[in-house]
Amino acid sequence: MKAHAHRTAAGAVDPVLVEVMGSALASIVEEMGETLVRAAYSSNIKERRDCTASLFDADGHMLAQAELASPIHLGSLIGVVAAVLERFPAEEIRPGDTFLSNDPYSGGGSHLPDMVLVTPVFAEGKLTAWAANLAHHADFGDRGHAHIFQEGIRIPPVRFAREGTIVEDVFQLVLTNCQVPTERKADFRAQLAANRLAVNRYGELTARYGRTTMTATAAALLDYTERRTRAAIAEVPDGTYTFTDRFDCPELGEEELELRLRVTVEGDELRFDFADNPPQVRASVNMVWTALYATVYYAVKTLVDPDIPSNAGLHRPIRIDAPLGSIVNCVEPAAVNGRTETCQRVVDLIHGALATAVPERVTAASNGANTGVHFSGLDSRTGRYFVYLETIGGGSGARAAKDGLDGVQVHVTNTSNLPVEALETEYPLVVEAYELVPDSGGAGRTRGGMGIRRTLRVEEHDVRFQLDTSRRLSRPWGLAGGLSGRPAAVELSDGAQPVTGGCTVLQPGDRVSVITAGAGGYGDPAERDPEEAARDSREGSVTTKASDEDAARP
């Protein structure tokens, strides 16, 4: 079938074909993601699915992203094609080439563990698209976070494979700088396989429709998404909305930062102004611009139309202003490994600001963190170094008509938990408790979700433990009279060295309990359905003590 057969008499791309192509591209990225998960070696990818897959047009505009992804992963993708093209002239790029990048300042990334492989897609001899995937390589344990040079190996865009063959010198350089190279080697090969599949699938579509039609249809798909986004924004009342929230993390000790946002809705456009936010800090929680943009795009999508396709058309009606050198738009050499903690608070700022504009679409504050636990050390069973990473869910915010969910990943995170059986098989750790925390969800007409308690016992000597979390010093807020959720905490067994700056060293038999925050409630608690309240008590979500405490609160 010839390409021009898919155009209308006026020259526009057939809208039916646009819909078909959008579904085809979405199928490709989902198949890429599943290929990566199934071929991966490390538990963080094959079990926790801490990865994503995507397609871009020739100029680096995103066409599709796999749904298995965490929204924050977009922050490690949206700048990568531009970074590659800045370093490698297009005329020097060949079929089968693959580029590796992770650096937030020169490679389009958002933190160093997110290793991105991007592969050009050629059609009819011309560069037409890019396949890119990201895998969070759970390596780089026992690191400092005063600046980015402590956080791992920085990789600007480099040619990782040349015409289908791995550049061995580059591969060995990267592996030498990793603490668990066996895992890294296998995971990188899984990433190569995922991109190779995408190139083949895109080639099949091009063979059917032709390069001209593929390019025109991709452009029309972005235009369609832009129209839907603008139409959805136009339904939000015009005005300027502000919100302030508090942010803490273990690296900052007992210090709290105050984060601010001003949102302006004007017609079918949105402006996010992050002026007057704190300067970047000597800790890992700074955000580069890619992380900030990815977070804002996620929050907009959730509030205006969650069914809008995930592509660059969504980004066009959105303007983001953030001062350079601030915690939300840092400059080199700021550390960024724990940037997701701050990203979660940015979502809270956006939801809090727009709660008065679209209250029925906004949830109360969720647990407000990406609670990451890191255990690393020498495993005497294998004689090898191990790095165990997991992010633990918490409560999600109550909705206007429904309770929040208990013990889930929220907002910009979307990874699975690591099954206890896999954890205890692969690492010298024992899980002694894994449970929901009663009374942690805020009361309201609808109740906030509960946080999680996870207790692990260490089986080896000198195991370094690092905790990333937030909402220890503040509580996730409620809406419309709903009460706040309970804060996060960490508890250690007697005799264990205390956590200082988020870190400690543990010995055999030491136990650490990580308790994640609950979430805020929505509406007056006195308006809760009696049957729902009875169920809360019956299931142990709310105890009599908590009910009495809530009743006494102003």
XYZ file of C-alpha atoms in Angstrom:
554
model
C 0.000 0.000 0.000
C 1.425 3.389 -0.939
C 1.929 6.040 1.708
C -0.263 8.649 -0.015
C -3.229 6.294 0.229
C -3.450 7.120 3.936
C -4.028 10.844 3.396
C -7.328 12.592 2.908
C -8.105 14.722 -0.117
C -7.009 17.810 1.832
C -3.615 16.256 2.538
C -4.201 15.550 6.246
C -3.228 12.229 7.756
C -6.135 9.804 8.069
C -7.284 10.083 11.734
C -8.090 6.380 11.807
C -4.509 5.623 10.850
C -3.292 7.970 13.585
C -5.240 5.932 16.135
C -3.971 2.653 14.670
C -0.386 3.903 14.664
C -0.639 5.186 18.219
C -1.764 1.738 19.359
C 0.997 0.069 17.347
C 3.693 2.255 18.890
C 2.262 1.634 22.364
C 2.405 -2.111 21.689
C 6.041 -1.865 20.643
C 7.144 -0.136 23.845
C 5.178 -2.589 25.987
C 6.846 -5.518 24.207
C 10.220 -3.816 24.649
C 9.591 -3.486 28.368
C 8.548 -7.104 28.786
C 11.592 -8.256 26.821
C 13.843 -6.287 29.128
C 12.208 -7.664 32.274
C 12.313 -11.266 31.073
C 15.904 -11.116 29.849
C 17.318 -9.216 32.847
C 19.435 -10.846 35.546
C 19.215 -8.550 38.562
C 16.286 -8.707 40.964
C 15.728 -4.958 40.695
C 14.754 -5.345 37.046
C 13.431 -8.889 36.660
C 11.380 -8.782 39.881
C 10.834 -5.112 40.749
C 10.555 -3.944 37.105
C 12.597 -0.814 37.767
C 12.916 0.003 34.078
C 11.084 1.483 31.115
C 10.998 1.538 27.322
C 10.177 4.271 24.846
C 10.187 5.452 21.241
C 11.186 8.890 19.942
C 10.956 10.545 16.552
C 14.116 11.530 14.689
C 14.317 14.865 16.527
C 13.960 13.350 19.995
C 10.257 13.977 20.662
C 8.735 11.125 22.644
C 6.174 9.072 20.719
C 5.330 6.439 23.340
C 6.434 5.186 26.773
C 5.685 1.805 28.303
C 3.054 1.750 31.044
C 5.246 -0.468 33.229
C 7.424 2.590 33.851
C 7.660 4.903 36.801
C 6.754 8.418 35.626
C 10.065 9.732 36.966
C 11.848 7.560 34.394
C 10.759 10.065 31.771
C 13.295 12.380 33.408
C 16.121 10.081 32.342
C 14.797 9.851 28.783
C 13.480 13.187 27.524
C 16.924 14.718 27.076
C 18.884 11.718 25.850
C 18.346 11.931 22.068
C 19.295 15.614 22.004
C 22.411 14.782 24.038
C 23.391 12.039 21.583
C 22.856 14.249 18.530
C 24.861 17.045 20.117
C 27.853 14.748 20.463
C 27.464 12.575 17.345
C 26.569 14.096 13.949
C 23.572 12.321 12.420
C 25.517 11.518 9.251
C 28.004 9.474 11.321
C 25.325 7.297 12.930
C 24.755 3.872 11.379
C 22.139 1.118 11.682
C 22.998 -1.087 14.664
C 24.728 1.687 16.595
C 23.654 2.019 20.225
C 24.534 4.819 22.602
C 24.849 4.646 26.385
C 24.256 7.601 28.706
C 23.335 8.335 32.319
C 24.825 11.720 33.235
C 22.277 14.320 34.433
C 24.426 17.240 33.289
C 25.765 16.108 29.917
C 23.733 13.064 28.973
C 20.062 13.939 29.424
C 19.692 11.720 32.513
C 18.282 12.420 35.960
C 20.450 10.214 38.216
C 23.361 7.872 37.640
C 21.818 4.414 38.322
C 19.366 4.943 35.426
C 21.441 3.677 32.497
C 19.850 4.513 29.133
C 20.560 2.719 25.864
C 19.297 4.488 22.745
C 19.375 2.945 19.266
C 18.616 4.690 15.948
C 15.855 3.321 13.727
C 16.495 3.661 9.998
C 13.803 3.464 7.323
C 14.493 3.606 3.618
C 18.083 4.462 4.478
C 17.234 7.499 6.644
C 17.263 8.044 10.393
C 13.558 8.010 11.259
C 13.169 7.246 14.957
C 14.946 6.147 18.127
C 14.346 3.213 20.463
C 15.416 3.873 24.038
C 15.173 1.939 27.247
C 16.249 2.580 30.795
C 17.193 0.169 33.534
C 17.943 1.175 37.110
C 21.180 -0.671 37.831
C 21.158 -1.309 41.583
C 24.883 -0.810 42.028
C 27.033 1.938 43.522
C 26.445 0.965 47.152
C 28.357 2.564 50.034
C 28.479 5.974 48.353
C 28.474 9.537 49.599
C 26.168 12.231 48.286
C 27.954 15.509 48.908
C 28.278 15.959 45.131
C 27.673 13.904 42.019
C 31.258 12.665 41.749
C 30.606 10.464 44.787
C 27.465 8.864 43.373
C 28.777 6.518 40.699
C 30.271 6.549 37.223
C 29.184 9.501 35.063
C 28.630 8.564 31.428
C 28.029 11.182 28.747
C 26.615 9.797 25.489
C 29.109 7.199 24.222
C 28.848 4.654 21.442
C 28.133 1.392 23.256
C 27.640 -0.718 20.128
C 28.881 -0.058 16.605
C 26.765 -1.523 13.797
C 25.472 -4.250 16.092
C 28.731 -5.130 17.880
C 29.426 -4.033 21.459
C 32.371 -1.667 21.795
C 34.254 -3.854 24.235
C 36.582 -1.160 25.592
C 33.616 0.994 26.627
C 31.809 -2.011 28.107
C 34.799 -3.004 30.214
C 35.350 0.566 31.398
C 31.775 0.713 32.689
C 31.884 -2.757 34.278
C 35.166 -1.986 36.053
C 33.466 0.929 37.784
C 30.547 -1.209 39.014
C 30.463 -3.093 42.289
C 28.359 -5.995 40.971
C 29.667 -6.363 37.388
C 28.144 -9.801 36.768
C 24.649 -8.371 37.151
C 25.502 -5.300 35.113
C 26.863 -7.302 32.201
C 23.716 -9.403 31.896
C 21.355 -6.458 32.362
C 23.064 -4.400 29.664
C 22.662 -7.290 27.237
C 18.964 -7.441 28.120
C 18.692 -3.738 27.315
C 20.354 -4.306 23.942
C 17.873 -7.069 23.186
C 14.916 -4.830 24.002
C 16.102 -2.101 21.638
C 16.849 -4.619 18.901
C 13.289 -5.881 19.128
C 11.917 -2.331 18.851
C 14.009 -1.624 15.753
C 12.614 -4.754 14.118
C 9.017 -3.949 15.043
C 9.293 -0.369 13.805
C 10.831 -1.692 10.601
C 7.842 -3.959 10.072
C 5.494 -0.976 10.340
C 7.616 1.046 7.946
C 7.660 -1.784 5.422
C 3.869 -1.781 5.499
C 3.126 1.952 5.471
C 6.259 3.637 4.141
C 8.594 6.127 5.809
C 6.673 9.206 4.679
C 3.420 7.997 6.174
C 5.126 6.846 9.380
C 6.734 10.265 9.887
C 3.560 12.194 9.086
C 1.448 9.962 11.303
C 3.853 10.323 14.228
C 3.644 14.117 13.921
C -0.145 13.944 13.735
C -0.208 11.774 16.868
C 1.648 14.468 18.822
C -0.714 17.129 17.475
C -3.711 15.040 18.548
C -2.314 14.676 22.068
C -1.685 18.414 22.233
C -5.302 19.157 21.245
C -6.638 16.794 23.901
C -4.371 18.292 26.532
C -5.371 21.852 25.682
C -9.051 20.945 25.724
C -8.673 19.353 29.151
C -6.723 22.318 30.559
C -9.414 24.690 29.277
C -11.881 23.029 31.664
C -9.802 24.104 34.678
C -10.900 27.521 36.012
C -8.527 30.319 35.076
C -6.557 31.816 37.909
C -3.347 31.748 39.905
C -3.025 29.121 42.613
C -0.265 28.792 45.206
C 0.856 26.204 47.708
C 3.659 25.723 50.228
C 4.792 22.450 51.745
C 7.595 21.160 53.944
C 10.292 18.730 52.896
C 12.663 16.608 54.958
C 15.009 13.712 54.331
C 17.477 11.753 56.508
C 20.492 13.392 54.840
C 19.325 16.788 56.104
C 18.898 15.552 59.677
C 16.267 17.568 61.521
C 16.286 20.398 58.990
C 13.113 21.035 56.993
C 12.967 22.970 53.752
C 9.972 24.979 52.625
C 9.043 24.391 48.978
C 6.766 26.759 47.047
C 4.806 26.783 43.811
C 2.641 29.225 41.874
C 0.423 27.726 39.145
C -1.278 29.937 36.581
C -4.124 28.599 34.450
C -4.830 30.772 31.427
C -7.146 29.404 28.771
C -5.650 26.172 27.475
C -2.172 26.654 28.928
C -0.501 26.074 32.299
C 2.474 27.825 33.843
C 4.386 26.448 36.822
C 6.557 28.973 38.636
C 9.027 27.557 41.183
C 10.572 30.892 42.165
C 11.782 31.424 45.744
C 12.617 27.772 46.383
C 15.683 26.839 48.487
C 19.100 26.654 46.836
C 20.533 23.253 45.953
C 21.798 21.315 48.949
C 24.839 19.205 49.793
C 22.761 16.044 49.695
C 21.350 13.682 47.065
C 17.856 15.202 46.835
C 18.464 17.875 44.197
C 16.524 17.711 40.930
C 17.915 18.453 37.472
C 15.513 20.016 34.972
C 14.649 16.691 33.348
C 13.409 15.302 36.674
C 11.383 18.462 37.324
C 9.765 18.411 33.895
C 8.905 14.716 34.117
C 7.264 15.283 37.504
C 5.205 18.239 36.301
C 4.069 16.359 33.185
C 2.947 13.434 35.335
C 0.969 15.667 37.703
C -0.724 17.508 34.843
C -1.756 14.243 33.212
C -3.306 12.940 36.430
C -5.346 16.104 36.924
C -6.534 17.010 33.441
C -6.975 13.638 31.684
C -5.232 10.407 32.776
C -6.117 8.771 29.442
C -4.112 11.218 27.317
C -1.371 9.331 25.413
C 2.083 9.542 26.953
C 3.972 11.493 24.331
C 5.533 14.895 23.725
C 2.247 16.464 22.607
C 1.241 16.577 26.273
C 4.208 18.842 27.014
C 3.448 21.650 24.559
C 0.827 23.649 26.550
C 2.966 23.581 29.710
C 5.543 26.188 30.727
C 7.905 25.585 33.635
C 10.033 28.264 35.262
C 12.546 27.316 37.966
C 15.638 29.243 39.055
C 18.980 27.641 38.207
C 20.862 26.500 41.274
C 17.727 25.750 43.262
C 16.839 22.365 44.719
C 14.284 21.872 41.937
C 16.648 22.893 39.103
C 20.189 22.260 40.275
C 23.472 22.782 38.486
C 26.663 20.735 38.432
C 28.101 19.311 40.659
C 25.001 18.882 42.839
C 24.226 15.309 43.898
C 20.951 13.918 42.555
C 20.720 10.228 43.446
C 17.735 10.704 45.780
C 15.939 13.229 43.576
C 12.707 11.220 43.646
C 12.051 12.237 47.262
C 11.858 15.863 46.136
C 9.883 14.922 43.027
C 7.196 13.438 45.261
C 6.919 16.719 47.139
C 6.615 18.621 43.864
C 3.542 16.498 43.091
C 2.158 17.455 46.507
C 2.746 21.117 45.646
C 0.889 20.823 42.345
C -2.021 18.886 43.823
C -2.204 21.220 46.798
C -2.204 24.307 44.580
C -4.937 23.022 42.280
C -7.099 21.506 45.016
C -9.271 24.625 45.087
C -9.601 24.655 41.284
C -10.485 20.993 40.707
C -11.152 19.506 44.171
C -12.910 16.443 42.783
C -9.793 15.457 40.801
C -7.205 15.908 43.551
C -6.405 13.399 46.260
C -5.267 14.291 49.743
C -1.521 14.034 50.200
C -0.087 10.567 49.719
C 2.910 9.281 51.704
C 5.074 11.834 49.915
C 8.215 9.733 49.602
C 10.056 7.147 47.570
C 11.281 5.227 50.581
C 14.417 3.467 49.416
C 16.357 0.981 51.532
C 19.889 0.049 50.498
C 21.881 -2.804 52.069
C 25.373 -3.521 50.754
C 28.338 -5.577 51.854
C 30.177 -8.859 51.361
C 28.097 -12.024 51.103
C 30.178 -14.824 52.681
C 28.065 -17.447 50.897
C 29.326 -16.326 47.499
C 32.420 -14.297 48.364
C 30.980 -11.459 46.308
C 29.820 -7.943 47.064
C 26.048 -7.484 47.093
C 23.798 -4.452 46.744
C 20.143 -4.810 47.679
C 17.838 -1.930 46.793
C 14.122 -1.712 47.300
C 11.620 1.097 47.433
C 8.783 0.524 49.880
C 5.287 1.836 49.283
C 3.046 3.718 51.679
C -0.410 5.192 51.869
C -2.078 6.907 48.934
C -4.272 9.916 49.522
C -8.011 9.676 50.065
C -10.172 10.675 47.122
C -13.385 12.684 47.120
C -15.490 9.541 46.829
C -13.127 6.675 47.697
C -10.629 5.717 50.365
C -6.934 5.895 49.569
C -5.091 2.676 48.825
C -2.982 0.944 51.471
C 0.706 0.147 51.026
C 1.273 1.149 47.399
C 3.766 3.055 45.291
C 2.400 6.510 44.494
C 2.835 9.292 41.961
C 6.200 9.271 40.189
C 7.181 5.784 41.399
C 5.685 2.594 40.044
C 7.971 -0.333 40.840
C 6.891 -3.677 42.273
C 8.010 -5.015 45.631
C 10.651 -7.719 45.812
C 9.046 -11.001 46.935
C 10.360 -12.154 50.290
C 11.377 -15.516 48.836
C 13.566 -13.853 46.185
C 15.045 -11.404 48.674
C 16.075 -14.022 51.199
C 17.454 -16.306 48.468
C 19.630 -13.675 46.848
C 20.787 -11.587 49.826
C 22.050 -12.296 53.388
C 18.931 -10.733 54.894
C 15.826 -12.086 56.623
C 12.428 -10.381 56.494
C 10.861 -10.613 59.955
C 7.830 -8.398 59.355
C 6.047 -6.993 56.329
C 2.728 -5.456 57.282
C 0.402 -2.497 57.059
C 0.522 0.036 59.906
C -2.832 0.498 61.700
C -3.922 4.094 62.331
C -1.451 5.520 59.804
C -4.112 6.682 57.352
C -5.737 10.040 58.079
C -9.387 10.028 59.093
C -12.008 11.649 56.903
C -15.232 11.062 55.045
C -12.906 8.896 53.009
C -9.833 7.492 54.780
C -6.201 7.892 53.756
C -4.243 4.769 52.898
C -2.023 3.001 55.426
C 1.762 2.934 55.422
C 3.978 -0.174 55.589
C 6.313 -1.575 58.238
C 9.133 -3.773 56.944
C 11.623 -5.297 59.374
C 14.823 -6.903 58.113
C 17.494 -8.800 60.035
C 21.096 -8.664 58.849
C 23.063 -11.912 58.558
C 26.536 -10.578 57.660
C 29.165 -8.347 59.226
C 29.648 -4.691 58.341
C 26.551 -4.302 56.179
C 26.045 -0.679 55.211
C 22.442 0.493 55.448
C 21.189 3.655 53.784
C 17.671 5.057 54.004
C 16.015 7.484 51.621
C 12.599 8.713 52.708
C 10.573 11.791 53.579
C 7.578 12.881 55.697
C 9.388 12.009 58.939
C 8.995 15.535 60.318
C 5.742 16.551 58.640
C 2.512 14.701 57.982
C 0.740 14.076 54.678
C -2.047 16.644 54.693
C -5.762 16.015 54.412
C -8.297 17.891 52.274
C -11.715 19.439 52.943
C -11.491 18.754 56.675
C -9.753 15.399 56.395
C -7.011 14.673 58.925
C -3.361 14.140 58.137
C -1.684 10.740 57.866
C 0.968 9.470 60.275
C 4.656 10.244 59.522
C 7.461 7.914 58.508
C 10.047 6.496 60.909
C 12.970 4.088 61.223
C 13.571 1.862 64.250
C 16.659 -0.182 65.119
C 17.106 -3.123 67.462
C 18.968 -2.651 70.737
C 22.698 -2.334 70.275
C 22.608 -1.370 66.607
C 24.477 1.753 65.572
C 22.051 4.644 65.104
C 21.212 6.009 61.679
C 23.062 9.272 61.078
C 22.462 11.243 57.916
C 20.464 8.299 56.616
C 23.299 5.765 57.035
C 24.630 3.214 59.497
C 26.650 -0.013 59.570
C 24.891 -3.150 60.821
C 26.179 -6.419 62.289
C 24.748 -9.965 62.346
C 21.454 -10.027 64.239
C 20.814 -6.298 63.950
C 17.287 -5.437 62.875
C 16.009 -2.371 61.110
C 12.315 -1.502 60.800
C 11.364 0.968 58.098
C 7.932 2.531 58.613
C 6.519 4.508 55.718
C 4.036 7.349 56.042
C 0.315 6.956 55.690
C -1.810 9.397 53.708
C -4.263 12.201 54.326
C -8.012 11.830 54.633
C -10.658 13.665 52.600
C -13.695 15.381 54.122
C -15.045 15.674 57.656
C -14.433 12.441 59.628
C -17.902 12.870 61.192
C -19.380 12.264 57.736
C -17.833 8.800 57.347
C -20.339 6.093 56.539
C -20.992 4.099 59.771
C -20.646 0.826 57.881
C -17.239 1.899 56.564
C -16.185 2.959 60.066
C -17.260 -0.428 61.427
C -15.255 -2.166 58.719
C -12.185 -0.046 59.603
C -12.423 -1.290 63.188
C -13.170 -4.875 62.229
C -10.218 -5.097 59.832
C -7.830 -3.313 62.203
C -7.193 -0.316 59.940
C -8.253 1.998 62.757
C -8.017 1.155 66.468
C -10.123 2.545 69.286
C -7.133 4.549 70.535
C -6.733 6.241 67.159
C -10.440 6.999 66.958
C -10.278 8.704 70.353
C -7.186 10.696 69.333
C -8.811 11.833 66.091
C -11.951 12.906 67.922
C -9.858 15.083 70.242
C -8.006 16.841 67.432
C -9.151 20.329 66.370
